[in-house]
Structure formats: C-alpha cells, structure tokens
C-alpha cells in the first residue's frame, strides 16, 4: 500500500506547520522508510465528538494522526465536566504514553473535526523493529521527543 498522502502530512508537520510539541520529526526519512512504517498500520476514521481513546483503556496502540483534529482531556468525577489539556492535529501522534509504559490510558481523546488515524498495535511495532531496527530506533527517539515535550508543557501548566 502506498501512503503518499499520509507521508505528505508528516513532511508538512516537520516543516513547521504544527507547534513544536506536536511534530513527529523524522526529516531524514525517505518515502520508502515511511511506507515501511505505515505498512504496519491500519486506518481508523473518526468523527467530531467521537471518543477515540478512553481514559483507563488497556490497549497500547500508537496512533498517527493523518487528518482532522483531536482534543486531549480529563473527564471529572461527575462524568459531565471536561477539562481540555491539548489539541492534536494531523502530523502528530496520540497514545504514546501507554505505548511506552503499558499502563492504562491516562486521558480521553476525542475528535474535534472529522479525521483519520493510522493505528499501530504494539505487536506490529515490535515486528517493524525486528524488520527495520534502525528505522524503529529513529521512530522511538522521535516519539520520546514528543512525549518529553508534552511532559514539559504539562509541568509548565501545573506551575502556573
């Protein structure tokens, strides 16, 4: 499967369209490299207001955002109040924390505008890593940078 439209989304994100914290930066990757990675994903369309990640969920899927916009937030005990924490746009990823640590999902993520994710199960990433260890290393470093930046942004918000 050729993912040329999806690759273009990540190339434009790397070019500065998204805020630095949301960019999945792999500028040295060729289209062939991206196709190797994205060949291990499956498309998952979503609608505005649809919850795509539920807090407490046990899956470890990593989700590449290729279209649309999402919001990350916490639902309070009353089940009605929602506190948005971040907006995530095409060219970024969601689900990276549980992907890394295997713990339940820490927040809800819902669609703000209709879009599409490319979901990669943890086992599919492990297979990709066995097939393409150098590319898997590059991807892990890019994901760690996104996670680190998001943690710093959260720390900054808490301090205010």
mmCIF file of C-alpha atoms in Angstrom:
data_model
loop_
_atom_site.group_PDB
_atom_site.id
_atom_site.type_symbol
_atom_site.label_atom_id
_atom_site.label_comp_id
_atom_site.label_asym_id
_atom_site.label_seq_id
_atom_site.Cartn_x
_atom_site.Cartn_y
_atom_site.Cartn_z
ATOM 1 C CA UNK A 1 0.000 0.000 0.000
ATOM 2 C CA UNK A 2 1.321 3.437 -0.898
ATOM 3 C CA UNK A 3 0.827 6.052 1.795
ATOM 4 C CA UNK A 4 1.995 9.088 -0.198
ATOM 5 C CA UNK A 5 -0.816 11.356 1.079
ATOM 6 C CA UNK A 6 -0.105 10.306 4.675
ATOM 7 C CA UNK A 7 3.629 10.844 4.258
ATOM 8 C CA UNK A 8 2.962 14.351 2.936
ATOM 9 C CA UNK A 9 1.103 15.151 6.183
ATOM 10 C CA UNK A 10 4.155 14.269 8.275
ATOM 11 C CA UNK A 11 6.539 16.087 5.949
ATOM 12 C CA UNK A 12 4.456 19.294 6.230
ATOM 13 C CA UNK A 13 4.311 18.873 10.027
ATOM 14 C CA UNK A 14 8.101 18.575 10.111
ATOM 15 C CA UNK A 15 8.288 21.768 8.071
ATOM 16 C CA UNK A 16 6.821 23.817 10.898
ATOM 17 C CA UNK A 17 3.047 23.727 10.336
ATOM 18 C CA UNK A 18 2.395 22.304 13.836
ATOM 19 C CA UNK A 19 3.588 23.586 17.203
ATOM 20 C CA UNK A 20 6.947 22.040 18.103
ATOM 21 C CA UNK A 21 5.449 19.753 20.759
ATOM 22 C CA UNK A 22 3.205 18.007 18.277
ATOM 23 C CA UNK A 23 5.589 17.396 15.420
ATOM 24 C CA UNK A 24 6.665 13.875 14.692
ATOM 25 C CA UNK A 25 10.073 14.810 13.324
ATOM 26 C CA UNK A 26 11.753 12.333 11.012
ATOM 27 C CA UNK A 27 13.122 14.653 8.304
ATOM 28 C CA UNK A 28 15.817 12.215 7.188
ATOM 29 C CA UNK A 29 13.290 9.522 6.321
ATOM 30 C CA UNK A 30 12.579 8.753 2.680
ATOM 31 C CA UNK A 31 9.139 7.877 1.332
ATOM 32 C CA UNK A 32 10.275 4.225 1.307
ATOM 33 C CA UNK A 33 11.100 4.462 5.035
ATOM 34 C CA UNK A 34 7.681 5.949 5.809
ATOM 35 C CA UNK A 35 5.987 3.250 3.709
ATOM 36 C CA UNK A 36 7.785 0.547 5.723
ATOM 37 C CA UNK A 37 6.419 2.002 8.958
ATOM 38 C CA UNK A 38 2.922 2.860 7.762
ATOM 39 C CA UNK A 39 2.592 -0.574 6.170
ATOM 40 C CA UNK A 40 2.253 -1.866 9.745
ATOM 41 C CA UNK A 41 -0.768 0.355 10.464
ATOM 42 C CA UNK A 42 -4.494 0.183 9.790
ATOM 43 C CA UNK A 43 -6.749 3.155 9.040
ATOM 44 C CA UNK A 44 -9.271 4.276 11.629
ATOM 45 C CA UNK A 45 -11.580 7.131 10.653
ATOM 46 C CA UNK A 46 -13.163 9.214 13.416
ATOM 47 C CA UNK A 47 -15.908 11.834 13.657
ATOM 48 C CA UNK A 48 -16.060 15.106 15.531
ATOM 49 C CA UNK A 49 -17.064 14.447 19.185
ATOM 50 C CA UNK A 50 -16.207 10.727 18.945
ATOM 51 C CA UNK A 51 -14.006 9.430 21.776
ATOM 52 C CA UNK A 52 -11.055 7.662 20.151
ATOM 53 C CA UNK A 53 -9.131 6.909 23.364
ATOM 54 C CA UNK A 54 -10.937 6.263 26.625
ATOM 55 C CA UNK A 55 -9.195 7.015 29.924
ATOM 56 C CA UNK A 56 -8.451 3.725 31.675
ATOM 57 C CA UNK A 57 -8.344 1.721 28.432
ATOM 58 C CA UNK A 58 -5.819 -1.113 28.335
ATOM 59 C CA UNK A 59 -4.655 -1.056 24.700
ATOM 60 C CA UNK A 60 -1.143 0.065 23.716
ATOM 61 C CA UNK A 61 -1.939 1.217 20.180
ATOM 62 C CA UNK A 62 0.089 4.092 18.822
ATOM 63 C CA UNK A 63 -1.998 6.388 16.619
ATOM 64 C CA UNK A 64 -0.589 8.530 13.821
ATOM 65 C CA UNK A 65 -2.931 11.452 13.118
ATOM 66 C CA UNK A 66 -3.183 11.856 9.338
ATOM 67 C CA UNK A 67 -6.322 14.013 9.094
ATOM 68 C CA UNK A 68 -8.564 16.015 11.383
ATOM 69 C CA UNK A 69 -8.101 17.423 14.841
ATOM 70 C CA UNK A 70 -8.392 15.922 18.318
ATOM 71 C CA UNK A 71 -8.501 17.183 21.869
ATOM 72 C CA UNK A 72 -6.977 15.518 24.921
ATOM 73 C CA UNK A 73 -8.692 15.991 28.246
ATOM 74 C CA UNK A 74 -9.864 14.667 31.555
ATOM 75 C CA UNK A 75 -13.484 13.936 32.465
ATOM 76 C CA UNK A 76 -14.213 14.738 36.078
ATOM 77 C CA UNK A 77 -15.983 12.543 38.618
ATOM 78 C CA UNK A 78 -19.383 13.992 37.728
ATOM 79 C CA UNK A 79 -18.954 12.456 34.258
ATOM 80 C CA UNK A 80 -20.069 15.675 32.612
ATOM 81 C CA UNK A 81 -17.310 18.215 33.207
ATOM 82 C CA UNK A 82 -14.395 18.009 30.809
ATOM 83 C CA UNK A 83 -11.086 19.812 31.075
ATOM 84 C CA UNK A 84 -9.271 20.029 27.737
ATOM 85 C CA UNK A 85 -5.497 19.737 28.050
ATOM 86 C CA UNK A 86 -4.206 19.837 24.472
ATOM 87 C CA UNK A 87 -5.183 19.983 20.825
ATOM 88 C CA UNK A 88 -3.585 17.438 18.484
ATOM 89 C CA UNK A 89 -3.551 17.933 14.723
ATOM 90 C CA UNK A 90 -2.595 15.942 11.642
ATOM 91 C CA UNK A 91 1.108 15.167 11.544
ATOM 92 C CA UNK A 92 1.285 14.155 15.183
ATOM 93 C CA UNK A 93 0.663 11.083 17.336
ATOM 94 C CA UNK A 94 -1.581 10.085 20.221
ATOM 95 C CA UNK A 95 -1.362 7.177 22.618
ATOM 96 C CA UNK A 96 2.417 7.389 23.030
ATOM 97 C CA UNK A 97 2.396 7.224 26.841
ATOM 98 C CA UNK A 98 0.594 3.863 27.077
ATOM 99 C CA UNK A 99 2.544 2.628 24.070
ATOM 100 C CA UNK A 100 5.748 3.126 26.050
ATOM 101 C CA UNK A 101 4.738 2.104 29.567
ATOM 102 C CA UNK A 102 1.928 -0.422 29.026
ATOM 103 C CA UNK A 103 -0.212 1.307 31.661
ATOM 104 C CA UNK A 104 -3.903 2.202 31.168
ATOM 105 C CA UNK A 105 -4.747 5.287 29.140
ATOM 106 C CA UNK A 106 -4.328 8.438 31.230
ATOM 107 C CA UNK A 107 -6.766 10.739 29.419
ATOM 108 C CA UNK A 108 -9.656 10.833 26.994
ATOM 109 C CA UNK A 109 -9.057 11.864 23.395
ATOM 110 C CA UNK A 110 -11.959 12.934 21.187
ATOM 111 C CA UNK A 111 -12.398 14.249 17.695
ATOM 112 C CA UNK A 112 -12.799 17.990 17.243
ATOM 113 C CA UNK A 113 -13.037 17.696 13.458
ATOM 114 C CA UNK A 114 -13.588 14.549 11.391
ATOM 115 C CA UNK A 115 -10.359 12.808 10.546
ATOM 116 C CA UNK A 116 -8.341 9.646 10.316
ATOM 117 C CA UNK A 117 -5.777 7.831 12.424
ATOM 118 C CA UNK A 118 -3.357 5.152 11.352
ATOM 119 C CA UNK A 119 -3.290 2.738 14.280
ATOM 120 C CA UNK A 120 -0.291 0.596 15.056
ATOM 121 C CA UNK A 121 -0.635 -2.128 17.654
ATOM 122 C CA UNK A 122 2.323 -2.679 19.953
ATOM 123 C CA UNK A 123 2.987 -6.119 18.440
ATOM 124 C CA UNK A 124 3.064 -4.566 14.957
ATOM 125 C CA UNK A 125 5.698 -2.093 16.147
ATOM 126 C CA UNK A 126 7.729 -4.986 17.593
ATOM 127 C CA UNK A 127 7.559 -6.716 14.197
ATOM 128 C CA UNK A 128 8.592 -3.471 12.471
ATOM 129 C CA UNK A 129 11.503 -3.208 14.921
ATOM 130 C CA UNK A 130 12.708 -6.695 14.062
ATOM 131 C CA UNK A 131 12.451 -5.966 10.320
ATOM 132 C CA UNK A 132 13.854 -2.403 10.412
ATOM 133 C CA UNK A 133 15.850 -1.847 13.622
ATOM 134 C CA UNK A 134 17.422 1.464 12.531
ATOM 135 C CA UNK A 135 14.061 2.924 11.491
ATOM 136 C CA UNK A 136 12.454 1.678 14.719
ATOM 137 C CA UNK A 137 15.203 3.412 16.709
ATOM 138 C CA UNK A 138 14.575 6.658 14.782
ATOM 139 C CA UNK A 139 10.834 6.377 15.460
ATOM 140 C CA UNK A 140 11.334 5.709 19.168
ATOM 141 C CA UNK A 141 13.580 8.766 19.507
ATOM 142 C CA UNK A 142 11.017 10.928 17.667
ATOM 143 C CA UNK A 143 8.224 9.608 19.924
ATOM 144 C CA UNK A 144 10.331 10.184 23.037
ATOM 145 C CA UNK A 145 10.890 13.799 21.960
ATOM 146 C CA UNK A 146 7.120 14.316 21.549
ATOM 147 C CA UNK A 147 6.455 12.698 24.936
ATOM 148 C CA UNK A 148 9.165 14.738 26.649
ATOM 149 C CA UNK A 149 7.925 17.995 25.161
ATOM 150 C CA UNK A 150 4.347 17.225 26.200
ATOM 151 C CA UNK A 151 5.516 16.442 29.734
ATOM 152 C CA UNK A 152 7.396 19.757 29.889
ATOM 153 C CA UNK A 153 4.292 21.609 28.653
ATOM 154 C CA UNK A 154 2.154 19.889 31.291
ATOM 155 C CA UNK A 155 4.675 20.763 34.009
ATOM 156 C CA UNK A 156 4.612 24.374 32.859
ATOM 157 C CA UNK A 157 0.770 24.474 33.012
ATOM 158 C CA UNK A 158 0.776 22.959 36.516
ATOM 159 C CA UNK A 159 3.261 25.533 37.785
ATOM 160 C CA UNK A 160 1.123 28.455 36.601
#
